PDB file of C-alpha atoms in Angstrom:
ATOM      1  CA  UNK A   1       9.348 -16.509  -2.152  1.00 68.00           C
ATOM      2  CA  UNK A   2       9.767 -13.102  -2.366  1.00 76.00           C
ATOM      3  CA  UNK A   3      11.738 -10.668  -0.544  1.00 81.00           C
ATOM      4  CA  UNK A   4       9.932  -8.966   2.029  1.00 90.00           C
ATOM      5  CA  UNK A   5      12.301  -7.426   4.459  1.00 93.00           C
ATOM      6  CA  UNK A   6      14.147  -3.816   3.424  1.00 94.00           C
ATOM      7  CA  UNK A   7      17.410  -3.089   5.141  1.00 96.00           C
ATOM      8  CA  UNK A   8      18.951   0.470   4.869  1.00 97.00           C
ATOM      9  CA  UNK A   9      22.777   1.447   5.602  1.00 98.00           C
ATOM     10  CA  UNK A  10      23.195   5.141   6.154  1.00 98.00           C
ATOM     11  CA  UNK A  11      26.194   6.978   6.954  1.00 98.00           C
ATOM     12  CA  UNK A  12      28.160  10.119   7.912  1.00 98.00           C
ATOM     13  CA  UNK A  13      31.984  10.986   7.349  1.00 97.00           C
ATOM     14  CA  UNK A  14      34.103  13.702   8.439  1.00 97.00           C
ATOM     15  CA  UNK A  15      37.422  14.740   7.783  1.00 97.00           C
ATOM     16  CA  UNK A  16      39.741  16.564   9.308  1.00 96.00           C
ATOM     17  CA  UNK A  17      43.043  17.233  11.431  1.00 95.00           C
ATOM     18  CA  UNK A  18      41.377  16.594  15.555  1.00 95.00           C
ATOM     19  CA  UNK A  19      39.994  13.600  15.637  1.00 94.00           C
ATOM     20  CA  UNK A  20      38.298  14.805  18.808  1.00 95.00           C
ATOM     21  CA  UNK A  21      36.300  16.878  17.023  1.00 96.00           C
ATOM     22  CA  UNK A  22      35.815  14.802  14.050  1.00 97.00           C
ATOM     23  CA  UNK A  23      34.236  11.888  16.642  1.00 97.00           C
ATOM     24  CA  UNK A  24      32.170  14.435  18.221  1.00 97.00           C
ATOM     25  CA  UNK A  25      30.517  15.938  15.493  1.00 97.00           C
ATOM     26  CA  UNK A  26      29.587  12.116  13.665  1.00 98.00           C
ATOM     27  CA  UNK A  27      28.652  11.112  17.113  1.00 97.00           C
ATOM     28  CA  UNK A  28      25.898  13.803  17.217  1.00 97.00           C
ATOM     29  CA  UNK A  29      24.479  13.208  13.661  1.00 97.00           C
ATOM     30  CA  UNK A  30      24.400   9.323  14.467  1.00 97.00           C
ATOM     31  CA  UNK A  31      22.532  10.079  17.585  1.00 97.00           C
ATOM     32  CA  UNK A  32      20.187  12.431  15.999  1.00 97.00           C
ATOM     33  CA  UNK A  33      19.747  10.243  13.338  1.00 97.00           C
ATOM     34  CA  UNK A  34      19.323   7.268  15.326  1.00 97.00           C
ATOM     35  CA  UNK A  35      16.430   8.927  18.020  1.00 97.00           C
ATOM     36  CA  UNK A  36      14.276  10.033  14.865  1.00 97.00           C
ATOM     37  CA  UNK A  37      14.635   6.383  13.418  1.00 97.00           C
ATOM     38  CA  UNK A  38      14.021   5.034  16.688  1.00 96.00           C
ATOM     39  CA  UNK A  39      10.753   6.895  17.059  1.00 96.00           C
ATOM     40  CA  UNK A  40       9.094   4.892  14.026  1.00 96.00           C
ATOM     41  CA  UNK A  41       7.731   2.065  15.165  1.00 96.00           C
ATOM     42  CA  UNK A  42       7.559   0.108  12.028  1.00 96.00           C
ATOM     43  CA  UNK A  43      11.337   0.505  11.412  1.00 97.00           C
ATOM     44  CA  UNK A  44      14.029  -0.900  13.680  1.00 96.00           C
ATOM     45  CA  UNK A  45      17.110   0.713  13.881  1.00 97.00           C
ATOM     46  CA  UNK A  46      20.819  -0.002  15.413  1.00 97.00           C
ATOM     47  CA  UNK A  47      23.892   1.408  15.253  1.00 96.00           C
ATOM     48  CA  UNK A  48      26.260  -0.172  12.587  1.00 94.00           C
ATOM     49  CA  UNK A  49      30.006   0.703  12.105  1.00 96.00           C
ATOM     50  CA  UNK A  50      32.394   2.866  13.415  1.00 97.00           C
ATOM     51  CA  UNK A  51      35.797   3.489  11.636  1.00 97.00           C
ATOM     52  CA  UNK A  52      38.393   6.071  12.475  1.00 96.00           C
ATOM     53  CA  UNK A  53      41.263   6.214  10.153  1.00 97.00           C
ATOM     54  CA  UNK A  54      44.207   8.202   9.961  1.00 96.00           C
ATOM     55  CA  UNK A  55      45.353  10.308   6.295  1.00 96.00           C
ATOM     56  CA  UNK A  56      49.348   9.853   5.411  1.00 96.00           C
ATOM     57  CA  UNK A  57      51.142  11.708   3.195  1.00 95.00           C
ATOM     58  CA  UNK A  58      53.570  10.270   0.650  1.00 94.00           C
ATOM     59  CA  UNK A  59      56.792  10.634   3.166  1.00 95.00           C
ATOM     60  CA  UNK A  60      54.306   8.159   5.793  1.00 94.00           C
ATOM     61  CA  UNK A  61      53.221  11.282   8.308  1.00 95.00           C
ATOM     62  CA  UNK A  62      49.238  11.408   9.547  1.00 95.00           C
ATOM     63  CA  UNK A  63      48.014  14.354   7.944  1.00 95.00           C
ATOM     64  CA  UNK A  64      44.549  14.196   9.212  1.00 97.00           C
ATOM     65  CA  UNK A  65      41.974  11.900  10.047  1.00 97.00           C
ATOM     66  CA  UNK A  66      38.732  10.253   8.664  1.00 98.00           C
ATOM     67  CA  UNK A  67      35.938   8.915  10.567  1.00 98.00           C
ATOM     68  CA  UNK A  68      32.746   7.193   9.491  1.00 98.00           C
ATOM     69  CA  UNK A  69      30.036   5.689  11.218  1.00 98.00           C
ATOM     70  CA  UNK A  70      27.010   3.685  10.164  1.00 97.00           C
ATOM     71  CA  UNK A  71      23.246   3.213  11.252  1.00 97.00           C
ATOM     72  CA  UNK A  72      21.311   0.096   9.807  1.00 98.00           C
ATOM     73  CA  UNK A  73      17.090   0.661   8.936  1.00 98.00           C
ATOM     74  CA  UNK A  74      15.230  -2.768   8.692  1.00 96.00           C
ATOM     75  CA  UNK A  75      11.506  -3.039   8.308  1.00 96.00           C
ATOM     76  CA  UNK A  76       9.208  -5.317   6.410  1.00 93.00           C
ATOM     77  CA  UNK A  77       7.420  -2.099   5.805  1.00 95.00           C
ATOM     78  CA  UNK A  78       8.677  -0.700   2.448  1.00 95.00           C
ATOM     79  CA  UNK A  79       6.886   2.491   2.791  1.00 96.00           C
ATOM     80  CA  UNK A  80       7.538   3.025   6.018  1.00 96.00           C
ATOM     81  CA  UNK A  81      11.405   2.611   5.756  1.00 97.00           C
ATOM     82  CA  UNK A  82      11.465   4.749   2.169  1.00 96.00           C
ATOM     83  CA  UNK A  83      10.030   7.609   4.065  1.00 96.00           C
ATOM     84  CA  UNK A  84      12.630   7.357   6.781  1.00 97.00           C
ATOM     85  CA  UNK A  85      15.159   7.089   4.912  1.00 97.00           C
ATOM     86  CA  UNK A  86      14.329  10.059   2.717  1.00 96.00           C
ATOM     87  CA  UNK A  87      13.924  12.370   6.463  1.00 96.00           C
ATOM     88  CA  UNK A  88      17.393  11.378   7.264  1.00 97.00           C
ATOM     89  CA  UNK A  89      18.983  12.154   4.274  1.00 93.00           C
ATOM     90  CA  UNK A  90      19.948  15.913   5.347  1.00 90.00           C
ATOM     91  CA  UNK A  91      21.661  14.324   8.544  1.00 94.00           C
ATOM     92  CA  UNK A  92      23.061  11.044   6.846  1.00 97.00           C
ATOM     93  CA  UNK A  93      23.655   9.630   3.348  1.00 97.00           C
ATOM     94  CA  UNK A  94      22.274   6.466   1.665  1.00 97.00           C
ATOM     95  CA  UNK A  95      25.094   4.048   1.449  1.00 96.00           C
ATOM     96  CA  UNK A  96      23.359   0.805   0.595  1.00 96.00           C
ATOM     97  CA  UNK A  97      19.221  -0.865   0.206  1.00 94.00           C
ATOM     98  CA  UNK A  98      19.411  -5.039   0.214  1.00 94.00           C
ATOM     99  CA  UNK A  99      16.146  -7.160   0.041  1.00 93.00           C
ATOM    100  CA  UNK A 100      15.793  -9.823   1.868  1.00 90.00           C
ATOM    101  CA  UNK A 101      13.701 -12.742   3.305  1.00 84.00           C
ATOM    102  CA  UNK A 102      12.850 -12.319   6.651  1.00 79.00           C
ATOM    103  CA  UNK A 103      13.760 -14.969   9.461  1.00 82.00           C
ATOM    104  CA  UNK A 104      10.181 -16.011   9.515  1.00 80.00           C
ATOM    105  CA  UNK A 105       9.739 -16.132   5.919  1.00 78.00           C
ATOM    106  CA  UNK A 106      13.062 -17.898   5.393  1.00 80.00           C
ATOM    107  CA  UNK A 107      12.207 -20.973   8.044  1.00 84.00           C
ATOM    108  CA  UNK A 108       8.285 -21.215   6.674  1.00 82.00           C
ATOM    109  CA  UNK A 109      10.007 -21.731   3.215  1.00 81.00           C
ATOM    110  CA  UNK A 110      12.530 -24.140   4.491  1.00 86.00           C
ATOM    111  CA  UNK A 111      10.132 -26.241   6.216  1.00 87.00           C
ATOM    112  CA  UNK A 112       7.723 -26.515   3.306  1.00 87.00           C
ATOM    113  CA  UNK A 113      10.777 -27.542   1.287  1.00 89.00           C
ATOM    114  CA  UNK A 114      12.023 -30.255   3.942  1.00 87.00           C
ATOM    115  CA  UNK A 115       8.728 -31.848   3.976  1.00 87.00           C
ATOM    116  CA  UNK A 116       8.375 -31.701   0.230  1.00 90.00           C
ATOM    117  CA  UNK A 117      12.207 -33.499  -0.354  1.00 90.00           C
ATOM    118  CA  UNK A 118      11.089 -35.925   2.278  1.00 87.00           C
ATOM    119  CA  UNK A 119       7.802 -37.259   0.644  1.00 88.00           C
ATOM    120  CA  UNK A 120      10.022 -37.421  -2.832  1.00 92.00           C
ATOM    121  CA  UNK A 121      11.969 -39.363  -1.028  1.00 87.00           C
ATOM    122  CA  UNK A 122       9.785 -41.523   0.406  1.00 88.00           C
ATOM    123  CA  UNK A 123       8.296 -42.206  -3.230  1.00 88.00           C
ATOM    124  CA  UNK A 124      11.307 -42.402  -4.808  1.00 91.00           C
ATOM    125  CA  UNK A 125      12.324 -45.782  -1.843  1.00 86.00           C
ATOM    126  CA  UNK A 126       9.109 -47.279  -2.439  1.00 87.00           C
ATOM    127  CA  UNK A 127       9.532 -47.380  -6.171  1.00 88.00           C
ATOM    128  CA  UNK A 128      12.871 -48.712  -5.998  1.00 88.00           C
ATOM    129  CA  UNK A 129      12.079 -50.937  -3.153  1.00 86.00           C
ATOM    130  CA  UNK A 130       9.149 -52.409  -5.439  1.00 87.00           C
ATOM    131  CA  UNK A 131      11.196 -52.513  -8.427  1.00 90.00           C
ATOM    132  CA  UNK A 132      13.592 -55.010  -6.850  1.00 88.00           C
ATOM    133  CA  UNK A 133      10.542 -57.246  -5.850  1.00 88.00           C
ATOM    134  CA  UNK A 134      10.643 -55.846  -1.943  1.00 88.00           C
ATOM    135  CA  UNK A 135       7.515 -55.335  -0.257  1.00 86.00           C
ATOM    136  CA  UNK A 136       8.279 -52.467   1.155  1.00 83.00           C
ATOM    137  CA  UNK A 137      11.430 -49.989   2.636  1.00 82.00           C
ATOM    138  CA  UNK A 138      12.470 -49.351   6.012  1.00 83.00           C
ATOM    139  CA  UNK A 139      15.311 -46.470   6.805  1.00 81.00           C
ATOM    140  CA  UNK A 140      17.985 -48.183   9.080  1.00 80.00           C
ATOM    141  CA  UNK A 141      20.174 -45.059   9.870  1.00 82.00           C
ATOM    142  CA  UNK A 142      19.397 -40.960   9.243  1.00 81.00           C
ATOM    143  CA  UNK A 143      22.092 -38.356   9.862  1.00 81.00           C
ATOM    144  CA  UNK A 144      21.091 -34.621   9.730  1.00 78.00           C
ATOM    145  CA  UNK A 145      23.363 -32.270   9.376  1.00 79.00           C
TER     146      UNK A 145
END
């Protein structure tokens, strides 16, 4: 099993005294990045985390705000997603790249491994029954969790 899906997380962040202005700038960048990303048919794009945090001074007074927003890109076409990440870089910054198995590949591997495990179980049960002098075996109860 090899990883067949690449997930990229990109972000933009603003810091300053006026949270309304910061949110406007962050939202505009995220909307533009999402629009560009959704134009690439080989890549799935969606919005991600959105955080607004107060910045405090030593006397516990708010001195400013920091807003950060993410978008997530996912694709099985590594060239397409890599090119898109490069295109979006002036607008948003790369936070993380993660390789994983797609749902379909994972389910296929699980089905294959389940079948193999059950075949080995049957072989082991036959060998034990034969060793104990029984002509065969029967499963009396099974629980799947």
